[in-house]
PDB file of C-alpha atoms in Angstrom:
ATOM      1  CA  UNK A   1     -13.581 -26.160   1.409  1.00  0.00           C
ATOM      2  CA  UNK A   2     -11.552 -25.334   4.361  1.00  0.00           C
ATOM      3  CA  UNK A   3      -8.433 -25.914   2.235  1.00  0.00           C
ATOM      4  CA  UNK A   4      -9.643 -23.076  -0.299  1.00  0.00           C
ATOM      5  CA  UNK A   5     -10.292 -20.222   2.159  1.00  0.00           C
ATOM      6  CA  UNK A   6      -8.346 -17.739   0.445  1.00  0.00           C
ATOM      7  CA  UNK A   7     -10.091 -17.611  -2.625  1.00  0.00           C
ATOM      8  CA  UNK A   8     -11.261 -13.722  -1.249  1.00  0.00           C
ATOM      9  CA  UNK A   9      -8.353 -13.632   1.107  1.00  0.00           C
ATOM     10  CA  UNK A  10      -5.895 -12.455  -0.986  1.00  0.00           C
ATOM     11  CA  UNK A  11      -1.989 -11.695  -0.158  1.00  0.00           C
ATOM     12  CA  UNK A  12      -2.758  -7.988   0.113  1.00  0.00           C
ATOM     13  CA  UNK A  13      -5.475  -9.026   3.155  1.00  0.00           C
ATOM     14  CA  UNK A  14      -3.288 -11.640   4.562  1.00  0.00           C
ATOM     15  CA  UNK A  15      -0.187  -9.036   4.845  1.00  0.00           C
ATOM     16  CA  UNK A  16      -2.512  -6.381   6.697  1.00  0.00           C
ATOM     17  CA  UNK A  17      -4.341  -8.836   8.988  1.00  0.00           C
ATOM     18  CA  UNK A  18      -2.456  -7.190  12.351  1.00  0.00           C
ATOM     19  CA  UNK A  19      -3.182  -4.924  14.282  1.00  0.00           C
ATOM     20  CA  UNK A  20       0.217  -3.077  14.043  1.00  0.00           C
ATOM     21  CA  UNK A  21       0.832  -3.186  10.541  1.00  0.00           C
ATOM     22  CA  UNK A  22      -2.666  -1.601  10.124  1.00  0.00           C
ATOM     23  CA  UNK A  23      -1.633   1.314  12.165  1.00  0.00           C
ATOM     24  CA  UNK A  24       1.874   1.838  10.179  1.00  0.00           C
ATOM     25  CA  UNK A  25      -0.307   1.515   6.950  1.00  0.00           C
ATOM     26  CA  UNK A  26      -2.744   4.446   8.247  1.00  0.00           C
ATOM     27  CA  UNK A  27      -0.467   6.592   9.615  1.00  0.00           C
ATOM     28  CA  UNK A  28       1.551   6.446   5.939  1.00  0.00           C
ATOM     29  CA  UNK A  29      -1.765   7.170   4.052  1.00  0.00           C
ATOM     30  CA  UNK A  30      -2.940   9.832   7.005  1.00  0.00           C
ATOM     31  CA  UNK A  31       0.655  11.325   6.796  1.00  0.00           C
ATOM     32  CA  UNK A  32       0.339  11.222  11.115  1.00  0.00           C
ATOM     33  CA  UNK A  33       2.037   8.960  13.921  1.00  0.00           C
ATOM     34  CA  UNK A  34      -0.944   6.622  16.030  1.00  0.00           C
ATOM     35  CA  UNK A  35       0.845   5.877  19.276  1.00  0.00           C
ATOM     36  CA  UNK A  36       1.356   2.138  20.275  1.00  0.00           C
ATOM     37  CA  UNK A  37      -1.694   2.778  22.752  1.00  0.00           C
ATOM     38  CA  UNK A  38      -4.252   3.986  20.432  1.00  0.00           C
ATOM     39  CA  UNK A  39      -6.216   0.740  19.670  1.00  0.00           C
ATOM     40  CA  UNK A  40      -6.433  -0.873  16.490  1.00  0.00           C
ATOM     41  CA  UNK A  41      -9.465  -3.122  16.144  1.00  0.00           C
ATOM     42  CA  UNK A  42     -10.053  -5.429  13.330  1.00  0.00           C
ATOM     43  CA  UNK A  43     -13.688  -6.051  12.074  1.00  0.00           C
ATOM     44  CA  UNK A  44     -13.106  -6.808   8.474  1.00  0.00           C
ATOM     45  CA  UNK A  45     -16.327  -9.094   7.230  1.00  0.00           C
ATOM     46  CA  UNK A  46     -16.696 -12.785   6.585  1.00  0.00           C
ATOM     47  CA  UNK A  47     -19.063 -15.097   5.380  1.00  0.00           C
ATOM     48  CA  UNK A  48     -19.648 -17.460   8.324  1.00  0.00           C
ATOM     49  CA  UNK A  49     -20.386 -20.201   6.010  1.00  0.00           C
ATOM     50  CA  UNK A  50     -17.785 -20.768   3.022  1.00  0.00           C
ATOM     51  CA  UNK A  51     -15.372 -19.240   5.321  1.00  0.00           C
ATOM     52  CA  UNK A  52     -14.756 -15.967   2.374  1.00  0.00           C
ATOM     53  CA  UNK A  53     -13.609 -12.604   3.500  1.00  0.00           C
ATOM     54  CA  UNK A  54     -16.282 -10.365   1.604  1.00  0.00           C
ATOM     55  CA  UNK A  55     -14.159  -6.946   1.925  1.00  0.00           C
ATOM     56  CA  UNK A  56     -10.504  -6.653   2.386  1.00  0.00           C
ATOM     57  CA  UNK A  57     -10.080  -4.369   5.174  1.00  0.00           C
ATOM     58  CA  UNK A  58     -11.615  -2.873   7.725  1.00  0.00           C
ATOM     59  CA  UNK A  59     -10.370  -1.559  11.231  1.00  0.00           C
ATOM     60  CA  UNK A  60     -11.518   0.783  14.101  1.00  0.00           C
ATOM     61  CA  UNK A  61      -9.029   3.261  15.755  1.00  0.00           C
ATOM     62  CA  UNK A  62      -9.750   3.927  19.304  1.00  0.00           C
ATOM     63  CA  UNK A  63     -13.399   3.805  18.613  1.00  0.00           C
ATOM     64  CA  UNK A  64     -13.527   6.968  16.868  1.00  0.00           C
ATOM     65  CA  UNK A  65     -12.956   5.645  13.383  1.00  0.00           C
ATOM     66  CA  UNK A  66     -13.749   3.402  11.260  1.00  0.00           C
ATOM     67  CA  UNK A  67     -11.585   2.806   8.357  1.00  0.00           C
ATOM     68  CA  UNK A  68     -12.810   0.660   4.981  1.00  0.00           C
ATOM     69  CA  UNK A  69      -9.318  -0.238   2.523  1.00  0.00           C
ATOM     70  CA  UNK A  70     -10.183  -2.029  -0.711  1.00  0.00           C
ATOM     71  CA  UNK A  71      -7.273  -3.486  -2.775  1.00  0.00           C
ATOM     72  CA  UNK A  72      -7.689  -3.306  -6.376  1.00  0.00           C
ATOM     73  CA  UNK A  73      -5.791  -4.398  -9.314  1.00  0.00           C
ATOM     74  CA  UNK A  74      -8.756  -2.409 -11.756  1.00  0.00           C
ATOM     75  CA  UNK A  75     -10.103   0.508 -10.976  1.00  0.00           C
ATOM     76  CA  UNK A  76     -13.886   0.007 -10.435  1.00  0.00           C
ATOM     77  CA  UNK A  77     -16.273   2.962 -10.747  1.00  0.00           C
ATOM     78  CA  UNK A  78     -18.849   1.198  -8.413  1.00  0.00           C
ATOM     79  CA  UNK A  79     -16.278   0.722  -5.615  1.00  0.00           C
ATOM     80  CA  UNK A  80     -18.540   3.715  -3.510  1.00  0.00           C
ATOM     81  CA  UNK A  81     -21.364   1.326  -4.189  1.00  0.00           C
ATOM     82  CA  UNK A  82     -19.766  -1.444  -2.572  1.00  0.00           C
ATOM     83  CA  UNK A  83     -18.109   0.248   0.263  1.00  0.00           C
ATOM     84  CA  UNK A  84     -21.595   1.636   1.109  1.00  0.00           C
ATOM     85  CA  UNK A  85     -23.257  -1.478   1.493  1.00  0.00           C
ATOM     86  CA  UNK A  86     -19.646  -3.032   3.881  1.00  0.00           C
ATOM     87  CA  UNK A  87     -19.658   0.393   6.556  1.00  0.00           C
ATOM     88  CA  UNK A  88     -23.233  -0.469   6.610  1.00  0.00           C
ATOM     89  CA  UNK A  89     -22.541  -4.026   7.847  1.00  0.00           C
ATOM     90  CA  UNK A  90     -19.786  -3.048   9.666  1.00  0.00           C
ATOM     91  CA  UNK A  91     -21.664  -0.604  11.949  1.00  0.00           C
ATOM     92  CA  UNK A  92     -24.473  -3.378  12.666  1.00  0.00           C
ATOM     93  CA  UNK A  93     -21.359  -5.425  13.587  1.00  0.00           C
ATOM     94  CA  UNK A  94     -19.342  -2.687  15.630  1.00  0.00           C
ATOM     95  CA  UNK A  95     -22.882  -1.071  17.047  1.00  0.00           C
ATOM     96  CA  UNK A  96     -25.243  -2.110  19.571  1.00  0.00           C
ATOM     97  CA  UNK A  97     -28.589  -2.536  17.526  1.00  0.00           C
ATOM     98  CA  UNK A  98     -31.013  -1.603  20.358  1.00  0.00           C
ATOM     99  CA  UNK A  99     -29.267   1.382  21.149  1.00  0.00           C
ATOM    100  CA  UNK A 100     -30.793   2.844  17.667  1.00  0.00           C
ATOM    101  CA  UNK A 101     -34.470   2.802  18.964  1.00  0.00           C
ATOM    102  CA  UNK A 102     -33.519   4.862  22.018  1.00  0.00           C
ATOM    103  CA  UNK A 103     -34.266   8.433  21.201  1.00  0.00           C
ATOM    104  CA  UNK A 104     -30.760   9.660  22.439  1.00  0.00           C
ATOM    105  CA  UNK A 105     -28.473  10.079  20.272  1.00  0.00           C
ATOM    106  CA  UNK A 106     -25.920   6.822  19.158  1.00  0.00           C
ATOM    107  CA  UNK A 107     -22.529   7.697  18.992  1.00  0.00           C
ATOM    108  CA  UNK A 108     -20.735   6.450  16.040  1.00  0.00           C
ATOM    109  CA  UNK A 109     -17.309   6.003  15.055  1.00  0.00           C
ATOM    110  CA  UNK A 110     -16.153   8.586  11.712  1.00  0.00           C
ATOM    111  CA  UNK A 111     -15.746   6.465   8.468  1.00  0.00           C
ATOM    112  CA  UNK A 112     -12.895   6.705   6.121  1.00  0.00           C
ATOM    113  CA  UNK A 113     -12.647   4.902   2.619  1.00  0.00           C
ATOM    114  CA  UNK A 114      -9.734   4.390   0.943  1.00  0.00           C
ATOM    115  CA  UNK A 115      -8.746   2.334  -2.325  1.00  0.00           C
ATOM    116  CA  UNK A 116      -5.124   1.142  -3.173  1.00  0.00           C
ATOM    117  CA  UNK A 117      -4.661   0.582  -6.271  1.00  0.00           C
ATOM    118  CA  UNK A 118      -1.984  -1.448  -8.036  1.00  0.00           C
ATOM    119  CA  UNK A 119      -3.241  -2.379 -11.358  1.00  0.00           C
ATOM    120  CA  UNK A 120      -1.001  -2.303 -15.045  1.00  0.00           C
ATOM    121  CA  UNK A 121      -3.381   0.622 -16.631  1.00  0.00           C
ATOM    122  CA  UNK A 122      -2.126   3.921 -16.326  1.00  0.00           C
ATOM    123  CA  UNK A 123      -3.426   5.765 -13.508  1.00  0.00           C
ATOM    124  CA  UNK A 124      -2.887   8.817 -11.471  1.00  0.00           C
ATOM    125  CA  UNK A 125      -0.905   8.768  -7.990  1.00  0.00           C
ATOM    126  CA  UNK A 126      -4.474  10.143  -6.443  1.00  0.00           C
ATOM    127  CA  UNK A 127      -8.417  10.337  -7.396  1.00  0.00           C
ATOM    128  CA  UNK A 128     -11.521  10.295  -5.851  1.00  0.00           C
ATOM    129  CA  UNK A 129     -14.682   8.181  -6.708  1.00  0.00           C
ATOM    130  CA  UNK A 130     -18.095   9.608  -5.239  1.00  0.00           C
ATOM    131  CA  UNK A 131     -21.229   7.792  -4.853  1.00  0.00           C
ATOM    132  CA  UNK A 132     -23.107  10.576  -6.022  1.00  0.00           C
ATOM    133  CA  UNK A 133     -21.470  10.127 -10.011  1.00  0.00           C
ATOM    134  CA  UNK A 134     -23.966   6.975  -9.388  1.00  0.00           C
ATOM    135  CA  UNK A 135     -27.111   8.560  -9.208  1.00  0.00           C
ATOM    136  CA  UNK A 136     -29.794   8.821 -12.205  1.00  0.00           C
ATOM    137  CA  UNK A 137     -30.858  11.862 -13.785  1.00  0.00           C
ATOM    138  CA  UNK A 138     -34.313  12.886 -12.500  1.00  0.00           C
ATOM    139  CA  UNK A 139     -35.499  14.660 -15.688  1.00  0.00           C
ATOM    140  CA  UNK A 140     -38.558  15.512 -15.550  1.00  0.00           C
ATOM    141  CA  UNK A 141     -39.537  14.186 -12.361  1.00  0.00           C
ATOM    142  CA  UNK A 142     -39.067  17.535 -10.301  1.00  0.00           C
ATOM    143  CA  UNK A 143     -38.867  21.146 -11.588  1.00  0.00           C
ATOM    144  CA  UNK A 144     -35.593  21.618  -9.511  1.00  0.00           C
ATOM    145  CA  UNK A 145     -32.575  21.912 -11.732  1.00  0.00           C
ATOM    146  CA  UNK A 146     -30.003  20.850  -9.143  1.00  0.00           C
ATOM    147  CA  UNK A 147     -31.603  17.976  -6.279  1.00  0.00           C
ATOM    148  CA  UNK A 148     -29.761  18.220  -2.880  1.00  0.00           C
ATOM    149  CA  UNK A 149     -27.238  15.249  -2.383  1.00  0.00           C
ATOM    150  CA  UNK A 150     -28.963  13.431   0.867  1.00  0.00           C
ATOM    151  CA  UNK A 151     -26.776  10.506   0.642  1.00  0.00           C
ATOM    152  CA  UNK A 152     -22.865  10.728  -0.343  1.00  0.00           C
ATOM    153  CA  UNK A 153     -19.696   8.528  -0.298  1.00  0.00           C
ATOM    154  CA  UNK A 154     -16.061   9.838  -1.426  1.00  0.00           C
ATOM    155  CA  UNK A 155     -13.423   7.012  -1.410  1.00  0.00           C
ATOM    156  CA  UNK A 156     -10.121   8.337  -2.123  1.00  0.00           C
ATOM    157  CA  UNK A 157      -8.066   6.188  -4.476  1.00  0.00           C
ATOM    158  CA  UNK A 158      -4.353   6.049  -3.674  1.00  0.00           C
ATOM    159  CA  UNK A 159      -1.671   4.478  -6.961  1.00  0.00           C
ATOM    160  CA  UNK A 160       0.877   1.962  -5.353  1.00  0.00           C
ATOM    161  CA  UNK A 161       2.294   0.801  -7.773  1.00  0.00           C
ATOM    162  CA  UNK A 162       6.267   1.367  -7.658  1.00  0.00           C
ATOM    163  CA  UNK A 163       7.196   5.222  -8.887  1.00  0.00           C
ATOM    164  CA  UNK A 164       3.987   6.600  -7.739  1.00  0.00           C
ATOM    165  CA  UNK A 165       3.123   8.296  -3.959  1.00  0.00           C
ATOM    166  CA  UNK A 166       6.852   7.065  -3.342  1.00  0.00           C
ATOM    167  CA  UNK A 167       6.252   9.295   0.158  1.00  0.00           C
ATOM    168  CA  UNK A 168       3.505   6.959   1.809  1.00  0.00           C
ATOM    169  CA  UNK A 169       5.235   4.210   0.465  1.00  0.00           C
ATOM    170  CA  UNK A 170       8.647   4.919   2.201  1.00  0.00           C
ATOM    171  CA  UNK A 171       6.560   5.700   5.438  1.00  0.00           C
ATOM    172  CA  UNK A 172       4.866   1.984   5.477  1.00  0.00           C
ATOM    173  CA  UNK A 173       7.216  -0.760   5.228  1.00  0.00           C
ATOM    174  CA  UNK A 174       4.835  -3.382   4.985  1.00  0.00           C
ATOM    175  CA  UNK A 175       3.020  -1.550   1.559  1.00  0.00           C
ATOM    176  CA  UNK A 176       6.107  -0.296   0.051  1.00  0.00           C
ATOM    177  CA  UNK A 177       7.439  -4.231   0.293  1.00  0.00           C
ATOM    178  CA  UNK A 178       4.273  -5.134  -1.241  1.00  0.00           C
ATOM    179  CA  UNK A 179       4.704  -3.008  -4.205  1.00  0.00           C
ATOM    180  CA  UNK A 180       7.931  -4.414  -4.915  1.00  0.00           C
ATOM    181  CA  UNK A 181       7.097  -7.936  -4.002  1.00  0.00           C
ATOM    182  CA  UNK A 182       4.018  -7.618  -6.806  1.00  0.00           C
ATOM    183  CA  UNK A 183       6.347  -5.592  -9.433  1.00  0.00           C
ATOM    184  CA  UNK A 184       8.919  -8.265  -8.688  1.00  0.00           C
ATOM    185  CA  UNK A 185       5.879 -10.983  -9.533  1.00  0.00           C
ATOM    186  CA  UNK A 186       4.707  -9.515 -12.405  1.00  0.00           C
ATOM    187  CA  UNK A 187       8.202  -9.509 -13.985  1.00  0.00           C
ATOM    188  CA  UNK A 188       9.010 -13.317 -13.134  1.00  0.00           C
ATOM    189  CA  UNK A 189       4.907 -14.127 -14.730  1.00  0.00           C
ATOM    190  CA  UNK A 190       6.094 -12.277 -18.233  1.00  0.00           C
ATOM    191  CA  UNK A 191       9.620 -14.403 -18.929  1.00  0.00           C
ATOM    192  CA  UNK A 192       8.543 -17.712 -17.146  1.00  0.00           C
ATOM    193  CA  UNK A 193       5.355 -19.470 -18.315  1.00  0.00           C
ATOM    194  CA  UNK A 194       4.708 -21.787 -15.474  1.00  0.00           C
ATOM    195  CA  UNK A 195       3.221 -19.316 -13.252  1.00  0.00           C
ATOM    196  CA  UNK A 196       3.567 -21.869  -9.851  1.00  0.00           C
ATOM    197  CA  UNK A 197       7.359 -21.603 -10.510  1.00  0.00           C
ATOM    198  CA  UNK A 198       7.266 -17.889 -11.354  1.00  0.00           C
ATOM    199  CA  UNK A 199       5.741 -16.907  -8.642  1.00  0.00           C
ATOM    200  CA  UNK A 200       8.331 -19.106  -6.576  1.00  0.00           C
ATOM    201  CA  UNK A 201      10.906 -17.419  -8.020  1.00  0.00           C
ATOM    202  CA  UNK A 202       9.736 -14.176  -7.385  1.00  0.00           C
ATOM    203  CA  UNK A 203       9.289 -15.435  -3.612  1.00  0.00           C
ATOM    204  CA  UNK A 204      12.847 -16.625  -3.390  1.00  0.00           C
ATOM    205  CA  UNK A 205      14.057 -13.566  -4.839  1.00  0.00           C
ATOM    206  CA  UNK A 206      12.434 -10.989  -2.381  1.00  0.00           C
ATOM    207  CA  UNK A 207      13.276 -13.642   0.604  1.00  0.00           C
ATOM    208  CA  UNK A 208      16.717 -12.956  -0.445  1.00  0.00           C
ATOM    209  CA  UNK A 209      16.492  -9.721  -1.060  1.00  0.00           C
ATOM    210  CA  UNK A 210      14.878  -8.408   2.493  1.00  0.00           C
ATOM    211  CA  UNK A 211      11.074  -7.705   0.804  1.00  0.00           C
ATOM    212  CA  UNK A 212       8.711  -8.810   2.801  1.00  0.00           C
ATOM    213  CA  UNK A 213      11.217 -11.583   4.536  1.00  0.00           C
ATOM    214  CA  UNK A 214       9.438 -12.388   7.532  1.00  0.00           C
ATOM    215  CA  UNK A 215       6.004 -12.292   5.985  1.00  0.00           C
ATOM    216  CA  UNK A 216       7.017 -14.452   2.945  1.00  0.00           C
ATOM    217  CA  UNK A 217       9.188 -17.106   5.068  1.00  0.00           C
ATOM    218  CA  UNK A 218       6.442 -17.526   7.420  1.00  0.00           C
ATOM    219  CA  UNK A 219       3.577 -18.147   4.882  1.00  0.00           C
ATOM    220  CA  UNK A 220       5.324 -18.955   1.682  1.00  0.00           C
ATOM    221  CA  UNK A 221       2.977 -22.027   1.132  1.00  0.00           C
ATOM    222  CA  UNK A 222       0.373 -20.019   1.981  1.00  0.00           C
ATOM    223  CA  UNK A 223       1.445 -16.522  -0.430  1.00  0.00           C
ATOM    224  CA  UNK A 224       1.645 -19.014  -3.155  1.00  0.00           C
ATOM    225  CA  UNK A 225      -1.378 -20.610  -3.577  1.00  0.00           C
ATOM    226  CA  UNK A 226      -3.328 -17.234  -2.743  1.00  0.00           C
ATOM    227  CA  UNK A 227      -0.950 -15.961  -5.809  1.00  0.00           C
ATOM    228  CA  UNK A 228      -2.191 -19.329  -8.150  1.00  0.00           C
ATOM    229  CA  UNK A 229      -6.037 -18.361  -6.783  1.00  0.00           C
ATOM    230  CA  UNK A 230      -5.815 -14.392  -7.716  1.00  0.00           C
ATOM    231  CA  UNK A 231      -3.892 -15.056 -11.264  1.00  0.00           C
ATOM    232  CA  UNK A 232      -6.297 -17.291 -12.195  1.00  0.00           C
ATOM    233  CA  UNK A 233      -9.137 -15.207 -11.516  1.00  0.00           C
ATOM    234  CA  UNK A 234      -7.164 -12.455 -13.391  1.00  0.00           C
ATOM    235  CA  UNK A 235      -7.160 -15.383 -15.869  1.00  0.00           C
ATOM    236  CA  UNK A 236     -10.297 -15.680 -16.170  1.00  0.00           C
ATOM    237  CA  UNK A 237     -11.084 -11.740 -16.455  1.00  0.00           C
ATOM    238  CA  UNK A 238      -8.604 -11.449 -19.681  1.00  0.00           C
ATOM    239  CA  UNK A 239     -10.737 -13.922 -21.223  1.00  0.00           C
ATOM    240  CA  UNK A 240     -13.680 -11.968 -20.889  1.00  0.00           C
ATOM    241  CA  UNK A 241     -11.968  -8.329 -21.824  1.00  0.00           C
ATOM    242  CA  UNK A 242     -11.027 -10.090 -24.994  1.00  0.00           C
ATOM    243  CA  UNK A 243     -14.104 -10.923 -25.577  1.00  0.00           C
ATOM    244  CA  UNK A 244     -15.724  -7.528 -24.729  1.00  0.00           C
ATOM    245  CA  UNK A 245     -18.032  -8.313 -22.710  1.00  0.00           C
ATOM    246  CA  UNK A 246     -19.139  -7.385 -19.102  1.00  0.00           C
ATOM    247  CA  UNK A 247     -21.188 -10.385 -18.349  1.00  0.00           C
ATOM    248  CA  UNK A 248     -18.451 -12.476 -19.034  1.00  0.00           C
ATOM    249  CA  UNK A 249     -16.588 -10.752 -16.565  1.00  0.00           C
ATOM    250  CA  UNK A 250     -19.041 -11.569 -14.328  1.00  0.00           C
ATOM    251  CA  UNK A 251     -18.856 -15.439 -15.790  1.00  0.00           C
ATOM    252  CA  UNK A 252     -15.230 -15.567 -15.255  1.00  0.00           C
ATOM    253  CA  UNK A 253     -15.636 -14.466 -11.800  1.00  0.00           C
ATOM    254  CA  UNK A 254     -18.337 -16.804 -11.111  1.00  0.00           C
ATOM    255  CA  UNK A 255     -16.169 -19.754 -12.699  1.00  0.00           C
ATOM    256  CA  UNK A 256     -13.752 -19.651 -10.665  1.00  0.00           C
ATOM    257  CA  UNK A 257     -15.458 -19.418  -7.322  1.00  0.00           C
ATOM    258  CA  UNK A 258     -17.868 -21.970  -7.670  1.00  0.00           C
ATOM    259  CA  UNK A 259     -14.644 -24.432  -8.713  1.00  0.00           C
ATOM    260  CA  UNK A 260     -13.124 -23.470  -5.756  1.00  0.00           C
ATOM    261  CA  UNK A 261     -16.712 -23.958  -3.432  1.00  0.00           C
ATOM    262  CA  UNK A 262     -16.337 -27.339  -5.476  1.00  0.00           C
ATOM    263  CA  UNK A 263     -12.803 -27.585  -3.812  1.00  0.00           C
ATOM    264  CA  UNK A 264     -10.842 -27.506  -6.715  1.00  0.00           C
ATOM    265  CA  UNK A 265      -6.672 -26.670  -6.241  1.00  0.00           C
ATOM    266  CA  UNK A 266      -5.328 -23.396  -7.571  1.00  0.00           C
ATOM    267  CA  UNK A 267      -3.896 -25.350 -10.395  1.00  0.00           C
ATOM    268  CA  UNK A 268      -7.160 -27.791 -11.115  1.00  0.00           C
ATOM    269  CA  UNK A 269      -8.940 -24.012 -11.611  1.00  0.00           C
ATOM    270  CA  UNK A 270      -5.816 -22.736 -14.197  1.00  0.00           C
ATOM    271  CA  UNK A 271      -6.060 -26.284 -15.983  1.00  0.00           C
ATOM    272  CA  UNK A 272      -9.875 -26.006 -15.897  1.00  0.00           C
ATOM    273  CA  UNK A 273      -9.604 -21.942 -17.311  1.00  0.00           C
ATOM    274  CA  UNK A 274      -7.081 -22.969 -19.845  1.00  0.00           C
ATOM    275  CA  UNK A 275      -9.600 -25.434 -20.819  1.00  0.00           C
ATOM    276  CA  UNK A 276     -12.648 -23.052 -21.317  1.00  0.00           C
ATOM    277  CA  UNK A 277     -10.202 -20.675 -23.468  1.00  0.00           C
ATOM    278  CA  UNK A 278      -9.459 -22.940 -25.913  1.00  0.00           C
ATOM    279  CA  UNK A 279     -13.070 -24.107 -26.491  1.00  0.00           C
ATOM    280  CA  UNK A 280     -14.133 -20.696 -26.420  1.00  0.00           C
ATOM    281  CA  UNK A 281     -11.319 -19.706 -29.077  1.00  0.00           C
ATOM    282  CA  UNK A 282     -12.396 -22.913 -31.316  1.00  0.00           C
ATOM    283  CA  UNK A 283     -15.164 -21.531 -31.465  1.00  0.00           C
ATOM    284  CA  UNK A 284     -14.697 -18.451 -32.716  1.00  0.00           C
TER     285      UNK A 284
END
């Protein structure tokens, strides 16, 4: 399984995983300049036992915040949802537990939640998604007609794809190479059908064309089978949206993970995906 630890470590996390480029990346979203001596501390999560990231990002800096960056190729309306149950983890991570039951008061570091999106759909260059849209109408349960919010969560949802927020992408050369490093995958994936040499190509091509050299040179091996991991779980989502239904989504996702708990290679899982299309078309 050890061989298979990016199945939730995706480029995008891989890229980000230092300490500097996180603080280039922030101060292009922020629109401010962190010093080299303001502190950058990585906590993102992992599951101890498969060895799985189980959110993309997450940093402190200098103690005082607390940053949460999800990485999304669909927008998902639930994403408050999730990144309320990570800063929870986080904090019991980043916290000393005891300290709670004292009755002074625990000082905690400010969270901010922020989702970079880089998905095909047409979407604005900026949005927000609340936690609040989540919560069910009360009816008749009270005779107020508008119930206080005790509990919210705004994550604010950035477009990177190439032509969108061009001036946070010209202030972070790390994100603005991976915009053009994905754009420059996406094109290879539509005119060559063997997506392990597409994506090869598209690596060669932003080697040689200064995207992302040092990055890409370093872990080329290790960009491209993340690359065969994530298009095959995109895979497997297209054969659920053509079939219209959510659970299948959720089927597709679970496919693929448990073949690669199994320790299946990125192209075992495509040949095995392939596999369950055609049966599933036959039997239409």
């Amino acid at each position: 399984m050890g061989a298979n630890r990016e199945y939730k470590n995706s480029v995008f996390s891989l890229l980000f995983n230092d300490s500097d480029v996180l603080r280039s990346l922030y101060s292009a979203l922020e629109g401010v300049t962190l010093p080299p001596n303001v502190s950058i501390d990585i906590n993102t999560l992992s599951d101890v036992i498969f060895k799985d990231q189980i959110n993309d990002l997450s940093f402190t800096v200098d103690n005082r915040l607390v940053v949460l960056i999800e990485h999304q190729s669909t927008i998902n309306e639930n994403m408050p949802l999730r990144l309320l149950l990570y800063i929870a983890r986080v904090y019991e991570k980043i916290i000393d537990r005891k300290k709670i039951y004292a009755k002074d008061l625990v000082s905690i570091p400010w969270p901010e939640f922020i989702v970079l999106y880089n998905g095909t759909d047409p979407y604005p260059d900026q949005a927000t998604l609340k936690l609040s849209n989540a919560f069910k109408k009360l009816g008749d349960l009270t005779d107020k007609t508008e119930m206080p919010v005790g509990l919210e969560l705004v994550a604010r949802v950035y477009n990177i794809n190439t032509g969108h927020n061009e001036t946070i992408l010209e202030r972070s050369e790390e994100l603005n190479g991976y915009s053009a490093f994905v754009e420059k995958v996406r094109e290879y994936t539509k005119t060559i059908p063997d997506n392990k040499r597409a994506f090869r190509e598209a690596i060669n091509y932003c080697i040689e064309h200064n995207i992302l050299r040092q990055f890409l040179e370093e872990n080329a091996s290790e960009v491209l089978n993340m690359l065969l991991t994530e298009w095959s779980t995109e895979e497997a989502m297209e054969v659920s949206r053509e079939e219209g239904r959510e659970e299948g989504r959720e089927e597709g996702k679970s496919i693929v993970l448990e073949l690669v708990k199994q320790g299946y290679t990125a192209g075992q899982i495509e040949e095995k995906l392939a596999q369950t299309k055609a049966t599933k078309t036959a039997g239409k």
